PDB file of C-alpha atoms in Angstrom:
ATOM      1  CA  UNK R 570      96.483 144.554 124.624  1.00 60.00           C
ATOM      2  CA  UNK R 571      97.997 141.192 125.377  1.00 61.00           C
ATOM      3  CA  UNK R 572     101.216 139.741 124.042  1.00 71.00           C
ATOM      4  CA  UNK R 573     103.671 141.779 122.001  1.00 86.00           C
ATOM      5  CA  UNK R 574     103.078 145.529 122.309  1.00 92.00           C
ATOM      6  CA  UNK R 575     104.386 148.476 120.320  1.00 95.00           C
ATOM      7  CA  UNK R 576     103.534 152.169 120.635  1.00 97.00           C
ATOM      8  CA  UNK R 577     105.311 155.127 119.046  1.00 97.00           C
ATOM      9  CA  UNK R 578     105.297 158.438 120.903  1.00 97.00           C
ATOM     10  CA  UNK R 579     105.144 161.444 118.590  1.00 96.00           C
ATOM     11  CA  UNK R 580     105.585 165.129 119.479  1.00 96.00           C
ATOM     12  CA  UNK R 581     105.894 168.500 117.829  1.00 96.00           C
ATOM     13  CA  UNK R 582     108.857 170.909 117.850  1.00 96.00           C
ATOM     14  CA  UNK R 583     111.701 168.500 117.171  1.00 96.00           C
ATOM     15  CA  UNK R 584     111.785 166.288 120.283  1.00 97.00           C
ATOM     16  CA  UNK R 585     115.207 164.951 121.215  1.00 97.00           C
ATOM     17  CA  UNK R 586     114.185 162.463 123.914  1.00 98.00           C
ATOM     18  CA  UNK R 587     111.205 160.960 125.638  1.00 98.00           C
ATOM     19  CA  UNK R 588     110.093 159.853 129.082  1.00 98.00           C
ATOM     20  CA  UNK R 589     107.400 157.375 130.193  1.00 98.00           C
ATOM     21  CA  UNK R 590     106.462 156.630 133.794  1.00 97.00           C
ATOM     22  CA  UNK R 591     104.038 153.991 135.067  1.00 97.00           C
ATOM     23  CA  UNK R 592     104.599 151.473 132.288  1.00 97.00           C
ATOM     24  CA  UNK R 593     103.158 147.972 132.796  1.00 95.00           C
ATOM     25  CA  UNK R 594     105.648 145.281 133.781  1.00 94.00           C
ATOM     26  CA  UNK R 595     107.298 143.930 130.641  1.00 94.00           C
ATOM     27  CA  UNK R 596     107.204 147.143 128.608  1.00 96.00           C
ATOM     28  CA  UNK R 597     110.082 149.560 128.131  1.00 97.00           C
ATOM     29  CA  UNK R 598     110.743 152.887 126.414  1.00 98.00           C
ATOM     30  CA  UNK R 599     113.508 153.730 124.011  1.00 98.00           C
ATOM     31  CA  UNK R 600     114.132 157.277 125.254  1.00 98.00           C
ATOM     32  CA  UNK R 601     115.840 158.292 122.038  1.00 97.00           C
ATOM     33  CA  UNK R 602     113.205 157.117 119.545  1.00 98.00           C
ATOM     34  CA  UNK R 603     110.078 157.312 121.721  1.00 98.00           C
ATOM     35  CA  UNK R 604     109.045 153.737 120.993  1.00 98.00           C
ATOM     36  CA  UNK R 605     107.464 151.632 123.749  1.00 98.00           C
ATOM     37  CA  UNK R 606     107.788 147.889 123.161  1.00 97.00           C
ATOM     38  CA  UNK R 607     107.654 144.613 125.044  1.00 95.00           C
ATOM     39  CA  UNK R 608     105.248 141.980 126.308  1.00 91.00           C
ATOM     40  CA  UNK R 609     103.033 143.022 129.195  1.00 91.00           C
ATOM     41  CA  UNK R 610     102.807 140.355 131.880  1.00 86.00           C
ATOM     42  CA  UNK R 611     100.300 141.647 134.448  1.00 88.00           C
ATOM     43  CA  UNK R 612      96.651 142.371 133.519  1.00 88.00           C
ATOM     44  CA  UNK R 613      95.210 145.739 134.428  1.00 89.00           C
ATOM     45  CA  UNK R 614      94.554 149.287 133.256  1.00 89.00           C
ATOM     46  CA  UNK R 615      97.603 151.563 133.411  1.00 94.00           C
ATOM     47  CA  UNK R 616      97.818 155.349 133.174  1.00 97.00           C
ATOM     48  CA  UNK R 617     101.226 156.021 131.673  1.00 98.00           C
ATOM     49  CA  UNK R 618     102.593 159.555 131.835  1.00 98.00           C
ATOM     50  CA  UNK R 619     104.492 160.549 128.682  1.00 98.00           C
ATOM     51  CA  UNK R 620     106.734 163.575 128.137  1.00 97.00           C
ATOM     52  CA  UNK R 621     108.851 164.774 125.264  1.00 98.00           C
ATOM     53  CA  UNK R 622     111.974 166.922 125.536  1.00 98.00           C
ATOM     54  CA  UNK R 623     113.779 169.255 123.141  1.00 97.00           C
ATOM     55  CA  UNK R 624     116.464 171.850 123.479  1.00 96.00           C
ATOM     56  CA  UNK R 625     114.006 174.179 125.217  1.00 96.00           C
ATOM     57  CA  UNK R 626     113.071 171.676 127.925  1.00 96.00           C
ATOM     58  CA  UNK R 627     110.206 169.328 128.786  1.00 96.00           C
ATOM     59  CA  UNK R 628     106.800 169.537 127.201  1.00 95.00           C
ATOM     60  CA  UNK R 629     103.498 169.070 129.018  1.00 96.00           C
ATOM     61  CA  UNK R 630     102.825 165.527 130.207  1.00 96.00           C
ATOM     62  CA  UNK R 631     100.409 163.367 128.231  1.00 96.00           C
ATOM     63  CA  UNK R 632      98.528 160.397 129.687  1.00 97.00           C
ATOM     64  CA  UNK R 633      98.382 157.159 127.734  1.00 97.00           C
ATOM     65  CA  UNK R 634      95.894 154.537 128.957  1.00 96.00           C
ATOM     66  CA  UNK R 635      97.168 150.989 128.362  1.00 94.00           C
ATOM     67  CA  UNK R 636      94.800 148.089 129.036  1.00 89.00           C
ATOM     68  CA  UNK R 637      96.508 144.747 129.545  1.00 91.00           C
ATOM     69  CA  UNK R 638      94.000 141.945 129.222  1.00 90.00           C
ATOM     70  CA  UNK R 639      94.159 138.198 129.790  1.00 90.00           C
ATOM     71  CA  UNK R 640      93.749 135.687 126.995  1.00 90.00           C
ATOM     72  CA  UNK R 641      91.145 133.011 127.730  1.00 95.00           C
ATOM     73  CA  UNK R 642      92.451 129.648 128.937  1.00 96.00           C
ATOM     74  CA  UNK R 643      90.300 126.584 128.282  1.00 98.00           C
ATOM     75  CA  UNK R 644      89.582 124.840 131.595  1.00 97.00           C
ATOM     76  CA  UNK R 645      87.177 122.037 130.647  1.00 97.00           C
ATOM     77  CA  UNK R 646      88.321 118.363 130.738  1.00 98.00           C
ATOM     78  CA  UNK R 647      90.721 117.208 128.022  1.00 98.00           C
ATOM     79  CA  UNK R 648      89.204 113.749 127.625  1.00 97.00           C
ATOM     80  CA  UNK R 649      85.716 112.302 127.212  1.00 95.00           C
ATOM     81  CA  UNK R 650      84.079 109.108 125.993  1.00 90.00           C
ATOM     82  CA  UNK R 651      80.811 108.031 124.430  1.00 89.00           C
ATOM     83  CA  UNK R 652      79.437 105.018 122.595  1.00 87.00           C
ATOM     84  CA  UNK R 653      78.382 104.890 118.954  1.00 89.00           C
ATOM     85  CA  UNK R 654      74.709 105.757 118.640  1.00 85.00           C
ATOM     86  CA  UNK R 655      74.490 107.382 122.064  1.00 86.00           C
ATOM     87  CA  UNK R 656      73.814 111.124 122.584  1.00 93.00           C
ATOM     88  CA  UNK R 657      76.867 113.174 123.564  1.00 96.00           C
ATOM     89  CA  UNK R 658      77.203 116.654 125.033  1.00 98.00           C
ATOM     90  CA  UNK R 659      80.313 118.530 126.156  1.00 98.00           C
ATOM     91  CA  UNK R 660      80.568 122.185 127.145  1.00 98.00           C
ATOM     92  CA  UNK R 661      83.830 124.077 126.669  1.00 98.00           C
ATOM     93  CA  UNK R 662      84.662 126.401 129.569  1.00 98.00           C
ATOM     94  CA  UNK R 663      87.414 129.000 129.749  1.00 98.00           C
ATOM     95  CA  UNK R 664      88.724 131.783 131.947  1.00 95.00           C
ATOM     96  CA  UNK R 665      88.847 135.526 131.259  1.00 93.00           C
ATOM     97  CA  UNK R 666      85.350 136.021 129.848  1.00 93.00           C
ATOM     98  CA  UNK R 667      85.287 134.028 126.602  1.00 97.00           C
ATOM     99  CA  UNK R 668      83.006 135.454 123.932  1.00 97.00           C
ATOM    100  CA  UNK R 669      83.292 132.638 121.394  1.00 98.00           C
ATOM    101  CA  UNK R 670      85.105 129.377 120.751  1.00 98.00           C
ATOM    102  CA  UNK R 671      87.056 127.726 117.951  1.00 98.00           C
ATOM    103  CA  UNK R 672      86.315 124.000 117.667  1.00 98.00           C
ATOM    104  CA  UNK R 673      87.729 121.769 114.948  1.00 98.00           C
ATOM    105  CA  UNK R 674      88.240 118.171 113.846  1.00 97.00           C
ATOM    106  CA  UNK R 675      84.875 116.877 115.039  1.00 98.00           C
ATOM    107  CA  UNK R 676      84.000 113.238 114.354  1.00 97.00           C
ATOM    108  CA  UNK R 677      81.022 112.362 112.186  1.00 97.00           C
ATOM    109  CA  UNK R 678      77.717 112.943 113.921  1.00 97.00           C
ATOM    110  CA  UNK R 679      78.867 115.772 116.189  1.00 98.00           C
ATOM    111  CA  UNK R 680      78.580 119.533 115.722  1.00 98.00           C
ATOM    112  CA  UNK R 681      79.631 122.591 117.724  1.00 98.00           C
ATOM    113  CA  UNK R 682      77.976 125.845 118.734  1.00 98.00           C
ATOM    114  CA  UNK R 683      80.904 128.266 118.654  1.00 98.00           C
ATOM    115  CA  UNK R 684      78.973 130.880 120.651  1.00 98.00           C
ATOM    116  CA  UNK R 685      78.094 128.675 123.636  1.00 98.00           C
ATOM    117  CA  UNK R 686      80.956 126.197 123.323  1.00 98.00           C
ATOM    118  CA  UNK R 687      78.627 123.186 123.343  1.00 98.00           C
ATOM    119  CA  UNK R 688      79.659 120.108 121.344  1.00 98.00           C
ATOM    120  CA  UNK R 689      76.730 117.757 120.829  1.00 98.00           C
ATOM    121  CA  UNK R 690      75.300 115.048 118.636  1.00 98.00           C
ATOM    122  CA  UNK R 691      75.345 111.291 118.184  1.00 96.00           C
ATOM    123  CA  UNK R 692      78.641 109.788 116.951  1.00 95.00           C
ATOM    124  CA  UNK R 693      78.278 107.307 114.127  1.00 93.00           C
ATOM    125  CA  UNK R 694      81.634 105.503 114.052  1.00 93.00           C
ATOM    126  CA  UNK R 695      84.048 104.205 116.700  1.00 92.00           C
ATOM    127  CA  UNK R 696      87.546 105.619 117.144  1.00 93.00           C
ATOM    128  CA  UNK R 697      89.488 108.344 118.926  1.00 95.00           C
ATOM    129  CA  UNK R 698      89.240 111.955 117.760  1.00 96.00           C
ATOM    130  CA  UNK R 699      91.509 114.782 118.889  1.00 98.00           C
ATOM    131  CA  UNK R 700      89.257 117.832 118.797  1.00 98.00           C
ATOM    132  CA  UNK R 701      91.048 121.184 118.723  1.00 98.00           C
ATOM    133  CA  UNK R 702      89.578 123.845 121.022  1.00 98.00           C
ATOM    134  CA  UNK R 703      90.456 127.447 121.794  1.00 98.00           C
ATOM    135  CA  UNK R 704      88.562 130.417 123.214  1.00 98.00           C
ATOM    136  CA  UNK R 705      88.323 134.071 122.167  1.00 97.00           C
ATOM    137  CA  UNK R 706      87.669 137.213 124.188  1.00 94.00           C
ATOM    138  CA  UNK R 707      88.088 140.939 123.679  1.00 87.00           C
ATOM    139  CA  UNK R 708      91.837 140.526 124.111  1.00 85.00           C
ATOM    140  CA  UNK R 709      92.367 137.819 121.524  1.00 88.00           C
ATOM    141  CA  UNK R 710      92.574 134.050 121.128  1.00 93.00           C
ATOM    142  CA  UNK R 711      93.977 131.796 123.815  1.00 94.00           C
ATOM    143  CA  UNK R 712      96.083 128.685 123.445  1.00 95.00           C
ATOM    144  CA  UNK R 713      94.704 125.662 121.595  1.00 97.00           C
ATOM    145  CA  UNK R 714      94.049 122.506 123.605  1.00 98.00           C
ATOM    146  CA  UNK R 715      93.101 119.034 122.384  1.00 98.00           C
ATOM    147  CA  UNK R 716      90.050 117.116 123.596  1.00 98.00           C
ATOM    148  CA  UNK R 717      90.623 113.371 123.217  1.00 98.00           C
ATOM    149  CA  UNK R 718      87.205 111.898 122.518  1.00 97.00           C
ATOM    150  CA  UNK R 719      87.023 108.105 122.605  1.00 93.00           C
ATOM    151  CA  UNK R 720      84.049 106.702 120.730  1.00 94.00           C
ATOM    152  CA  UNK R 721      83.422 103.094 121.606  1.00 91.00           C
ATOM    153  CA  UNK R 722      80.946 100.461 120.542  1.00 91.00           C
ATOM    154  CA  UNK R 723      78.521  99.435 123.238  1.00 87.00           C
ATOM    155  CA  UNK R 724      78.057  95.710 123.810  1.00 92.00           C
ATOM    156  CA  UNK R 725      74.781  94.316 122.494  1.00 93.00           C
ATOM    157  CA  UNK R 726      73.279  91.110 123.900  1.00 97.00           C
ATOM    158  CA  UNK R 727      73.227  88.438 121.175  1.00 97.00           C
ATOM    159  CA  UNK R 728      72.447  85.258 123.112  1.00 98.00           C
ATOM    160  CA  UNK R 729      69.103  83.471 122.847  1.00 97.00           C
ATOM    161  CA  UNK R 730      66.213  85.610 124.125  1.00 98.00           C
ATOM    162  CA  UNK R 731      64.497  82.693 125.865  1.00 98.00           C
ATOM    163  CA  UNK R 732      65.390  79.660 127.951  1.00 98.00           C
ATOM    164  CA  UNK R 733      63.457  76.947 129.738  1.00 98.00           C
ATOM    165  CA  UNK R 734      63.904  74.687 132.731  1.00 97.00           C
ATOM    166  CA  UNK R 735      62.072  72.493 135.174  1.00 98.00           C
ATOM    167  CA  UNK R 736      61.453  72.852 138.865  1.00 98.00           C
ATOM    168  CA  UNK R 737      63.987  70.739 140.769  1.00 97.00           C
ATOM    169  CA  UNK R 738      66.296  70.274 137.784  1.00 98.00           C
ATOM    170  CA  UNK R 739      69.658  72.054 137.410  1.00 98.00           C
ATOM    171  CA  UNK R 740      69.479  75.059 135.061  1.00 98.00           C
ATOM    172  CA  UNK R 741      72.190  77.100 133.364  1.00 98.00           C
ATOM    173  CA  UNK R 742      72.220  79.958 130.861  1.00 98.00           C
ATOM    174  CA  UNK R 743      75.263  81.924 129.654  1.00 98.00           C
ATOM    175  CA  UNK R 744      74.559  85.384 128.189  1.00 98.00           C
ATOM    176  CA  UNK R 745      76.766  86.660 125.385  1.00 98.00           C
ATOM    177  CA  UNK R 746      77.201  90.022 123.663  1.00 97.00           C
ATOM    178  CA  UNK R 747      79.072  91.767 120.872  1.00 94.00           C
ATOM    179  CA  UNK R 748      82.006  94.189 121.231  1.00 91.00           C
ATOM    180  CA  UNK R 749      84.030  92.461 123.945  1.00 91.00           C
ATOM    181  CA  UNK R 750      81.765  92.341 126.990  1.00 95.00           C
ATOM    182  CA  UNK R 751      83.597  92.340 130.305  1.00 94.00           C
ATOM    183  CA  UNK R 752      80.574  91.544 132.447  1.00 96.00           C
ATOM    184  CA  UNK R 753      76.800  91.464 132.711  1.00 98.00           C
ATOM    185  CA  UNK R 754      74.184  92.940 135.014  1.00 98.00           C
ATOM    186  CA  UNK R 755      71.259  90.583 135.516  1.00 98.00           C
ATOM    187  CA  UNK R 756      67.901  91.551 136.991  1.00 98.00           C
ATOM    188  CA  UNK R 757      65.596  89.631 139.330  1.00 98.00           C
ATOM    189  CA  UNK R 758      65.691  85.857 138.727  1.00 98.00           C
ATOM    190  CA  UNK R 759      63.233  83.053 139.463  1.00 97.00           C
ATOM    191  CA  UNK R 760      63.579  81.379 142.851  1.00 97.00           C
ATOM    192  CA  UNK R 761      66.551  79.061 143.061  1.00 98.00           C
ATOM    193  CA  UNK R 762      68.557  80.797 140.312  1.00 98.00           C
ATOM    194  CA  UNK R 763      71.389  83.315 140.682  1.00 98.00           C
ATOM    195  CA  UNK R 764      73.926  85.046 138.469  1.00 98.00           C
ATOM    196  CA  UNK R 765      77.526  83.846 138.761  1.00 97.00           C
ATOM    197  CA  UNK R 766      79.604  86.928 137.831  1.00 96.00           C
ATOM    198  CA  UNK R 767      82.868  84.942 137.817  1.00 96.00           C
ATOM    199  CA  UNK R 768      81.706  82.412 135.228  1.00 96.00           C
ATOM    200  CA  UNK R 769      79.243  84.878 133.672  1.00 97.00           C
ATOM    201  CA  UNK R 770      76.250  82.550 133.773  1.00 98.00           C
ATOM    202  CA  UNK R 771      72.836  82.146 135.360  1.00 98.00           C
ATOM    203  CA  UNK R 772      72.708  78.880 137.239  1.00 98.00           C
ATOM    204  CA  UNK R 773      70.893  76.991 139.973  1.00 98.00           C
ATOM    205  CA  UNK R 774      67.931  74.753 140.572  1.00 98.00           C
ATOM    206  CA  UNK R 775      64.610  76.522 140.035  1.00 98.00           C
ATOM    207  CA  UNK R 776      61.995  76.201 142.729  1.00 98.00           C
ATOM    208  CA  UNK R 777      58.993  77.969 141.189  1.00 96.00           C
ATOM    209  CA  UNK R 778      57.144  77.307 137.966  1.00 97.00           C
ATOM    210  CA  UNK R 779      56.175  80.168 135.661  1.00 98.00           C
ATOM    211  CA  UNK R 780      57.437  82.511 132.968  1.00 98.00           C
ATOM    212  CA  UNK R 781      59.824  85.225 134.110  1.00 98.00           C
ATOM    213  CA  UNK R 782      61.180  88.284 132.292  1.00 98.00           C
ATOM    214  CA  UNK R 783      64.781  88.992 133.274  1.00 98.00           C
ATOM    215  CA  UNK R 784      66.686  92.118 132.215  1.00 98.00           C
ATOM    216  CA  UNK R 785      70.303  91.677 131.087  1.00 98.00           C
ATOM    217  CA  UNK R 786      72.796  94.472 130.366  1.00 98.00           C
ATOM    218  CA  UNK R 787      76.309  93.882 129.029  1.00 97.00           C
ATOM    219  CA  UNK R 788      79.272  96.102 129.915  1.00 94.00           C
ATOM    220  CA  UNK R 789      82.574  96.666 128.125  1.00 89.00           C
ATOM    221  CA  UNK R 790      85.432  99.150 128.388  1.00 80.00           C
ATOM    222  CA  UNK R 791      83.281 101.931 126.931  1.00 77.00           C
ATOM    223  CA  UNK R 792      80.271 101.415 129.200  1.00 81.00           C
ATOM    224  CA  UNK R 793      76.891  99.737 129.317  1.00 87.00           C
ATOM    225  CA  UNK R 794      74.976  98.544 126.306  1.00 89.00           C
ATOM    226  CA  UNK R 795      71.194  98.516 125.861  1.00 90.00           C
ATOM    227  CA  UNK R 796      69.101  96.344 128.134  1.00 96.00           C
ATOM    228  CA  UNK R 797      67.769  93.077 126.717  1.00 98.00           C
ATOM    229  CA  UNK R 798      65.027  90.854 128.092  1.00 98.00           C
ATOM    230  CA  UNK R 799      65.493  87.120 128.669  1.00 98.00           C
ATOM    231  CA  UNK R 800      62.292  85.106 128.999  1.00 98.00           C
ATOM    232  CA  UNK R 801      62.771  82.117 131.313  1.00 98.00           C
ATOM    233  CA  UNK R 802      60.024  79.524 131.401  1.00 98.00           C
ATOM    234  CA  UNK R 803      60.135  77.090 134.327  1.00 98.00           C
ATOM    235  CA  UNK R 804      57.850  74.070 134.097  1.00 98.00           C
ATOM    236  CA  UNK R 805      56.523  72.072 137.011  1.00 96.00           C
ATOM    237  CA  UNK R 806      58.273  68.819 137.742  1.00 89.00           C
ATOM    238  CA  UNK R 807      56.407  65.807 136.367  1.00 85.00           C
ATOM    239  CA  UNK R 808      54.546  63.863 138.997  1.00 80.00           C
ATOM    240  CA  UNK R 809      54.837  60.086 139.228  1.00 69.00           C
ATOM    241  CA  UNK R 810      51.641  58.097 139.185  1.00 61.00           C
ATOM    242  CA  UNK R 811      50.802  55.055 141.324  1.00 54.00           C
ATOM    243  CA  UNK R 812      48.499  52.103 140.663  1.00 48.00           C
TER     244      UNK R 812
END
């Protein structure tokens, strides 16, 4: 048992009082009625010796086995985050040998396996969901906790996919993205160009002609968005003729 406990001792031949020794901590006996009640506080298996008395004396002792179990306590993190359209997986863990889980208030796109405690899927709308979680074992159901799941919208690059410049001439390109980008990660650039993270722009004076594919990823408060490719074409500087 776990939590409130009640057990009624019964005996033949008109008992007038009762005795119980070895009770778990938190339980007590009403010696007049033979009722054991209380809330056990220490897990374990207890052999409780019971006796009944009448006017002729004490009867033979009887052994009552009381098992005090522990309710499962959820121990997995109480917060998580994911972006819309991205795969999500979260595993509920709990103490005291959980056998199943209760999981409610899932956002659209997610589902739960109540046997394994795995929440998975691909969320379809941004927002914050408070998912209720509890665990069950042979003793009963533990306390409910709330998982705060923040579903954000990843930033998506929306600036021009190509740019051009000329060797020896100043070049600048400013990437942009949806959903409040806070910064960008820029891949390898043509010679003479670099990414200015303060002003969030690619700038410099190119030194090499050619066409270059540069990866750009935007970041916001919820994480990184998908990588985009910027095609930069650098032309050779025009040569001056003589005559």
